[in-house]
CSV table of C-alpha atoms in Angstrom, one decimal:
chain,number,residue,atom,x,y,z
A,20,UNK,CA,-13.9,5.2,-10.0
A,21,UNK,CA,-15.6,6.9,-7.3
A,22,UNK,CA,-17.9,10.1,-7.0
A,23,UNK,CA,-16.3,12.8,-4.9
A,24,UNK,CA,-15.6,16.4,-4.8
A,25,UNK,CA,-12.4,18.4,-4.2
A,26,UNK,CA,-12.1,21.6,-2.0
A,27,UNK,CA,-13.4,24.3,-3.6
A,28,UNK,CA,-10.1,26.2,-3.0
A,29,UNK,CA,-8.4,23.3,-5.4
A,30,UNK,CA,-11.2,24.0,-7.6
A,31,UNK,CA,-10.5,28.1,-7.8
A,32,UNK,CA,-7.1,27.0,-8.1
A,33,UNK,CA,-7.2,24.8,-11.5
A,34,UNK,CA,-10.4,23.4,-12.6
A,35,UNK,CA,-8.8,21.7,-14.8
A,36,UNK,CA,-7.0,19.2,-12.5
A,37,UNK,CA,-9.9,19.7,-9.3
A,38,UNK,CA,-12.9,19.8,-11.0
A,39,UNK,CA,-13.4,16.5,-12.1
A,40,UNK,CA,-16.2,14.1,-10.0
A,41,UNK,CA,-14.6,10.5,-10.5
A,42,UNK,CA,-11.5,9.6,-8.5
A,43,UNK,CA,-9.9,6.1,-7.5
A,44,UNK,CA,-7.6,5.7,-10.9
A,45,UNK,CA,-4.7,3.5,-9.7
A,46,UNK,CA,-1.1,5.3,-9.4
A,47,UNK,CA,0.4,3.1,-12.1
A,48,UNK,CA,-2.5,3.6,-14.2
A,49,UNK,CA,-1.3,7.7,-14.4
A,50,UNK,CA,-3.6,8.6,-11.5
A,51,UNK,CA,-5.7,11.2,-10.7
A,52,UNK,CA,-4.0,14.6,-10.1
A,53,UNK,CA,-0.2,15.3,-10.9
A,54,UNK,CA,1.5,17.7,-8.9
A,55,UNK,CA,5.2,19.0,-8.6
A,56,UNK,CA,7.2,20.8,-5.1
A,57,UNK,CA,10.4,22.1,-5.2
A,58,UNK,CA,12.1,24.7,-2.9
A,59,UNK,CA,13.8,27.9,-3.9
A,60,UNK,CA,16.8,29.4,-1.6
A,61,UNK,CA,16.7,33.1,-3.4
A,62,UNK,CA,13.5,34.3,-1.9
A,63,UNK,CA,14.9,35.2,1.0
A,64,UNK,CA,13.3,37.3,4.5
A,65,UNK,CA,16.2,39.4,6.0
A,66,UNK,CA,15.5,39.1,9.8
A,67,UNK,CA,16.5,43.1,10.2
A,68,UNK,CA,13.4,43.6,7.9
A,69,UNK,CA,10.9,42.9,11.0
A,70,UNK,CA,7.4,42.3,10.9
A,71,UNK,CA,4.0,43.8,10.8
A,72,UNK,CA,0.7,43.4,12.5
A,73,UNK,CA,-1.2,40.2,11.0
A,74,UNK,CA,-4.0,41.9,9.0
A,75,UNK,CA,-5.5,39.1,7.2
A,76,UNK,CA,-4.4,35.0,7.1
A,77,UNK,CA,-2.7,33.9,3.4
A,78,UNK,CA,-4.3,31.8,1.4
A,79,UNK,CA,-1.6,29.9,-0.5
A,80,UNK,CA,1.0,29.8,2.2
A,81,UNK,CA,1.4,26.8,5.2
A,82,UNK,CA,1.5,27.8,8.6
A,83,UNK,CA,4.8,27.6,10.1
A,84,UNK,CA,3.2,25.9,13.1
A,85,UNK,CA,1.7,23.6,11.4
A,86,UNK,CA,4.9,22.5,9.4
A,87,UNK,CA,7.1,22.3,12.4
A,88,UNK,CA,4.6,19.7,14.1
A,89,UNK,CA,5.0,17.8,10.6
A,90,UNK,CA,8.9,18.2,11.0
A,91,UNK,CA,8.4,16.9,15.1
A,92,UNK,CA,6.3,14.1,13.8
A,93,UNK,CA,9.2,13.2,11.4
A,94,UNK,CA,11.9,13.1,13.6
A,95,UNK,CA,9.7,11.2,16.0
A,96,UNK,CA,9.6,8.2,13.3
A,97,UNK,CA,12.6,8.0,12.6
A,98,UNK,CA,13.6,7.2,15.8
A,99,UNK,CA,11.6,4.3,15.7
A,100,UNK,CA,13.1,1.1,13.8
A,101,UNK,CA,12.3,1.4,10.2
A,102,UNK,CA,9.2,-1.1,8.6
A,103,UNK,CA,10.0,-3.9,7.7
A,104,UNK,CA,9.5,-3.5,3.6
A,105,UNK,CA,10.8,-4.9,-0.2
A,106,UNK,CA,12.6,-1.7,-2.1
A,107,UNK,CA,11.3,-1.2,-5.4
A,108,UNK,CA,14.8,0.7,-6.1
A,109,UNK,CA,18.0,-0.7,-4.1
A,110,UNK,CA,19.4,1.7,-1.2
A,111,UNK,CA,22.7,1.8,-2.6
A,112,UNK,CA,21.2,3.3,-5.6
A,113,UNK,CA,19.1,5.2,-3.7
A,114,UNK,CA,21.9,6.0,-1.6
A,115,UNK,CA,23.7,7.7,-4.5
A,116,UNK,CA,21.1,9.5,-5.6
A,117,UNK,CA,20.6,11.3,-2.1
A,118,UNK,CA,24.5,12.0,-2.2
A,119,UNK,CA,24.9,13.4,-5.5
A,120,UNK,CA,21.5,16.3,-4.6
A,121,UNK,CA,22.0,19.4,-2.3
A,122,UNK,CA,18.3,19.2,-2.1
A,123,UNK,CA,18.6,15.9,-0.5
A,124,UNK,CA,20.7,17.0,2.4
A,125,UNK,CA,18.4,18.8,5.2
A,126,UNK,CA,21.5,19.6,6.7
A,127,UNK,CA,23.2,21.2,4.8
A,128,UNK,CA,23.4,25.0,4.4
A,129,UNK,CA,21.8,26.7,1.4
A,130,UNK,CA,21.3,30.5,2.9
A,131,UNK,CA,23.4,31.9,5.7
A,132,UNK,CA,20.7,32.1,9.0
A,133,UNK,CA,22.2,35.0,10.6
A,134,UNK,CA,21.0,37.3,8.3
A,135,UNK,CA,17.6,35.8,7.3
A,136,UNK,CA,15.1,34.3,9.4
A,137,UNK,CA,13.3,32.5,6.1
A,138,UNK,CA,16.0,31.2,3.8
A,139,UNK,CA,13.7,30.2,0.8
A,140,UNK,CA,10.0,29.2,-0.2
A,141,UNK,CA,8.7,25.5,-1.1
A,142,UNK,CA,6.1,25.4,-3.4
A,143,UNK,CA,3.5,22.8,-4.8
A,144,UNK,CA,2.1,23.4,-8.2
A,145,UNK,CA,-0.4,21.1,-10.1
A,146,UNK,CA,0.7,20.0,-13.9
A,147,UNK,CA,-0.3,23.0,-15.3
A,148,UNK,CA,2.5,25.1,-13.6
A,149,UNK,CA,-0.7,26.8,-11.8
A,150,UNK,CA,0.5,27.2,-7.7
A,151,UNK,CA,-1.1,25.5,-5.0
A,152,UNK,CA,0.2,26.1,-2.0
A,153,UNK,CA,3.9,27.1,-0.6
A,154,UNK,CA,5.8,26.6,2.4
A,155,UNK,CA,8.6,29.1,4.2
A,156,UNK,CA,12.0,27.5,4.5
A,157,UNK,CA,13.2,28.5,8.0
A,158,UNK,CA,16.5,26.1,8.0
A,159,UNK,CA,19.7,25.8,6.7
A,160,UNK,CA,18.6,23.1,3.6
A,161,UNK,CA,15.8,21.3,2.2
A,162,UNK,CA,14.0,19.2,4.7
A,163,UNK,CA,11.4,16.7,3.9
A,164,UNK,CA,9.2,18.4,6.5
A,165,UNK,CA,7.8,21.2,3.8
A,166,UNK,CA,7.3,18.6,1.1
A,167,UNK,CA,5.4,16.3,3.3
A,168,UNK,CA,3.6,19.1,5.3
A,169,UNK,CA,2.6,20.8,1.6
A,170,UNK,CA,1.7,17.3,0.1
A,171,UNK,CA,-0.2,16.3,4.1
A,172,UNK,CA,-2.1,19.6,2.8
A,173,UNK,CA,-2.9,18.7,-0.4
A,174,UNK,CA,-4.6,14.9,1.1
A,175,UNK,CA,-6.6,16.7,3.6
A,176,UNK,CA,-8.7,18.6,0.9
A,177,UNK,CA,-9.0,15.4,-1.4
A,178,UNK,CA,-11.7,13.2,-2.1
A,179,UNK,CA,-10.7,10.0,0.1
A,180,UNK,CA,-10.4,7.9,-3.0
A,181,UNK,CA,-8.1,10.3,-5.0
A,182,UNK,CA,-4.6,9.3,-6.2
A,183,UNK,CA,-1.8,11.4,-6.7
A,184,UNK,CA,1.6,11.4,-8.8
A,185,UNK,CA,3.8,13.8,-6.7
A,186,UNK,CA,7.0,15.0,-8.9
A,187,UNK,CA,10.1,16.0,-7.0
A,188,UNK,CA,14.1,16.3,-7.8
A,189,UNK,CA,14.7,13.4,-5.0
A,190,UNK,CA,11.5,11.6,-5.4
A,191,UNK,CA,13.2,8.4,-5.1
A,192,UNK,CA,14.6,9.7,-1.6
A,193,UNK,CA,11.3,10.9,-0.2
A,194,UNK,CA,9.7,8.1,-1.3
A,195,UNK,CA,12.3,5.4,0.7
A,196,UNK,CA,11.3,7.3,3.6
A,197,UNK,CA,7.6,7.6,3.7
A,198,UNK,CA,8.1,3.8,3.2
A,199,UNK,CA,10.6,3.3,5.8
A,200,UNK,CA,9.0,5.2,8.2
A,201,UNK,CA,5.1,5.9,9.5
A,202,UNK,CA,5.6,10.3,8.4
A,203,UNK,CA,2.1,10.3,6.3
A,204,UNK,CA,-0.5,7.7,6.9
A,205,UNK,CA,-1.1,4.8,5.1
A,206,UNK,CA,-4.6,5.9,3.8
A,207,UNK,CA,-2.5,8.8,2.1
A,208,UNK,CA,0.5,6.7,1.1
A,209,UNK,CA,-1.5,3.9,-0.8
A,210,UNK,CA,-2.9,6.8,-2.7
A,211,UNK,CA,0.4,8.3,-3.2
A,212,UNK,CA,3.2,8.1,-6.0
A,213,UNK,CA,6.4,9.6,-6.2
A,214,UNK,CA,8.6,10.7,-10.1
A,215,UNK,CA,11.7,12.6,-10.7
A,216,UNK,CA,11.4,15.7,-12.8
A,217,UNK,CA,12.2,15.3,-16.0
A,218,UNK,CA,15.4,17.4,-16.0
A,219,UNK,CA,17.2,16.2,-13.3
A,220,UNK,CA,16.1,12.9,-13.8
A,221,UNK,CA,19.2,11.7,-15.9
A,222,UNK,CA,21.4,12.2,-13.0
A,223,UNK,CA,19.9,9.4,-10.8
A,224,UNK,CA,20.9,5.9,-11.0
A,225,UNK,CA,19.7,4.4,-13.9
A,226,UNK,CA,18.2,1.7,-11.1
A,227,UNK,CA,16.4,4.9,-9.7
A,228,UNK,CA,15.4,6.2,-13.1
A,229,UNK,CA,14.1,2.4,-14.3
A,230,UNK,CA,11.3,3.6,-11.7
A,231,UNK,CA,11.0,7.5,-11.0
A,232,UNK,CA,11.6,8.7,-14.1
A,233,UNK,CA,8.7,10.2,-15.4
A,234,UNK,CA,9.7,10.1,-19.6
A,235,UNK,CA,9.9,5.8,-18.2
A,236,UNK,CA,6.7,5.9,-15.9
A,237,UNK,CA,3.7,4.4,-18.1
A,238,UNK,CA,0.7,7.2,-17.6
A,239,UNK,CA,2.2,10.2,-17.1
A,240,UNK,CA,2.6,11.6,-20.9
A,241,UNK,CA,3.8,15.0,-20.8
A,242,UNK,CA,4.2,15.9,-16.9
A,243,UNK,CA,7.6,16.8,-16.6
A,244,UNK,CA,7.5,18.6,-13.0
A,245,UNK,CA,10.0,21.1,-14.1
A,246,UNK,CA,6.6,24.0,-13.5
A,247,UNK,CA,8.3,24.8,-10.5
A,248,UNK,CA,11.2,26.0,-12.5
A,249,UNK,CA,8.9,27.8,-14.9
A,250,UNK,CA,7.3,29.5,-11.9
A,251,UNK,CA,11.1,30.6,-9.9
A,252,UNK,CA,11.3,32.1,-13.5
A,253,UNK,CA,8.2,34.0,-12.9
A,254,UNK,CA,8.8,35.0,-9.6
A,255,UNK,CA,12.0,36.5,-10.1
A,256,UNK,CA,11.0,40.3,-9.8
A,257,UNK,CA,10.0,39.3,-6.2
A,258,UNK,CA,13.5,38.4,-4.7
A,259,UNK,CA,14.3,42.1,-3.9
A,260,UNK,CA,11.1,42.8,-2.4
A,261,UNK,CA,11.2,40.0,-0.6
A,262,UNK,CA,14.6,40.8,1.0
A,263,UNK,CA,13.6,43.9,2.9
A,264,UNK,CA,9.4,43.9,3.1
A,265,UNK,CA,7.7,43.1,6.6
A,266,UNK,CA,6.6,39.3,7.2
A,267,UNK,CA,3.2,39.3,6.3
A,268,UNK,CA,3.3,40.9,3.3
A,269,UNK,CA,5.3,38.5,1.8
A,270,UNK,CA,2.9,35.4,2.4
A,271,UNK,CA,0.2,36.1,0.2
């Protein structure tokens, strides 16, 4: 293990998971930090509800600018011939798996755009359910661009020998292709993991859940990555504010 220090915003955040000094446990091994994203179409921004002058610059949520040069970057790769790699899952399993989840499909429409100009939040949460950061959804579905951009995030304010276990509902898929495609570099992706959440792991392939799975992944005990779900619960009181308050006030 090496010596290092998280960002003292991770540390405010959870101490539990930040705190520590030693980092370099290897991803199969359990890792270092477990976190969990997942996106939520109900908190919604209607576009009549307008905007109001910035008055101070959020602390847990991602700038939009900074995501959409994450979702350039992305469609830049993938124009590119994929790497050359060995599939620890096949594709046709994989393939399934990306079929069978909404959250899967980029594409396809989760909140109608002509009456909201942010369809939904994506947030990233450590194991203890405690947020870290979040993301506004500005399309029609659940891109890998706010998943990457929040987890691109989470790297830059990481010891450089820290490993992380992400948990997400199409894990497998994101995983396929950040190694199919150059999206996050490879001094994150070495460092970098991907699991199911626990719950919606039983509908993947069982050649998917062999792998991602987390109740079948040796190391990570009792992360489920189903906080995100705990936290929607928490949040719920929100949705109607959210539907009609200016733009700012809603990124806290």
């Amino acid at each position: 293990l090496y010596p290092g220090r998280c960002a003292p915003l991770l540390v405010q955040h959870c101490p539990a998971c930040f705190g520590g000094l030693l980092h370099g446990r290897p991803t199969d091994e359990r890792g270092d930090i477990h976190v969990a994203t997942d996106g939520n179409f109900h908190h919604r921004h209607r576009r009549a509800a307008g905007d109001c002058p910035p008055f101070y610059d959020p602390t847990y949520f991602i700038p939009k600018n900074f995501i959409d040069k994450v979702g350039r970057h992305i469609d830049a790769q993938r124009k590119h011939p994929p790497k050359v790699h060995t599939p620890i899952v096949p594709d046709e399993a994989v393939d399934q798996c990306e079929t069978a989840y909404k959250a899967a499909d980029g594409k396809k429409q989760k909140a109608a755009m002509d009456n909201f100009d942010d369809t939904g939040i994506m947030a990233l949460i450590c194991r203890h359910d405690i947020p870290l950061f979040f993301a506004n959804i500005d399309s029609p579905g659940e891109q890998q661009k706010y998943s990457v951009a929040l987890l691109q995030h989470l790297f830059s304010l990481l010891p450089p020998e820290a490993t992380v276990v992400a948990l997400y509902d199409v894990g497998c898929v994101l995983a396929r292709s950040l190694a199919k495609y150059e999206i996050l570099p490879e001094t994150v992706t070495k460092r970098l993991r991907f699991a199911t959440t626990a719950m919606h792991a039983y509908s993947h392939e069982w050649a998917c859940q062999l792998v991602y799975n987390p109740r079948m992944c040796l190391g990570l005990g009792l992360s489920d990555g189903e906080g995100t779900e705990r936290l929607w619960s928490r949040f719920v009181r929100l949705i109607g504010v959210e539907r009609t308050s200016s733009v700012r006030p809603t990124s806290f």
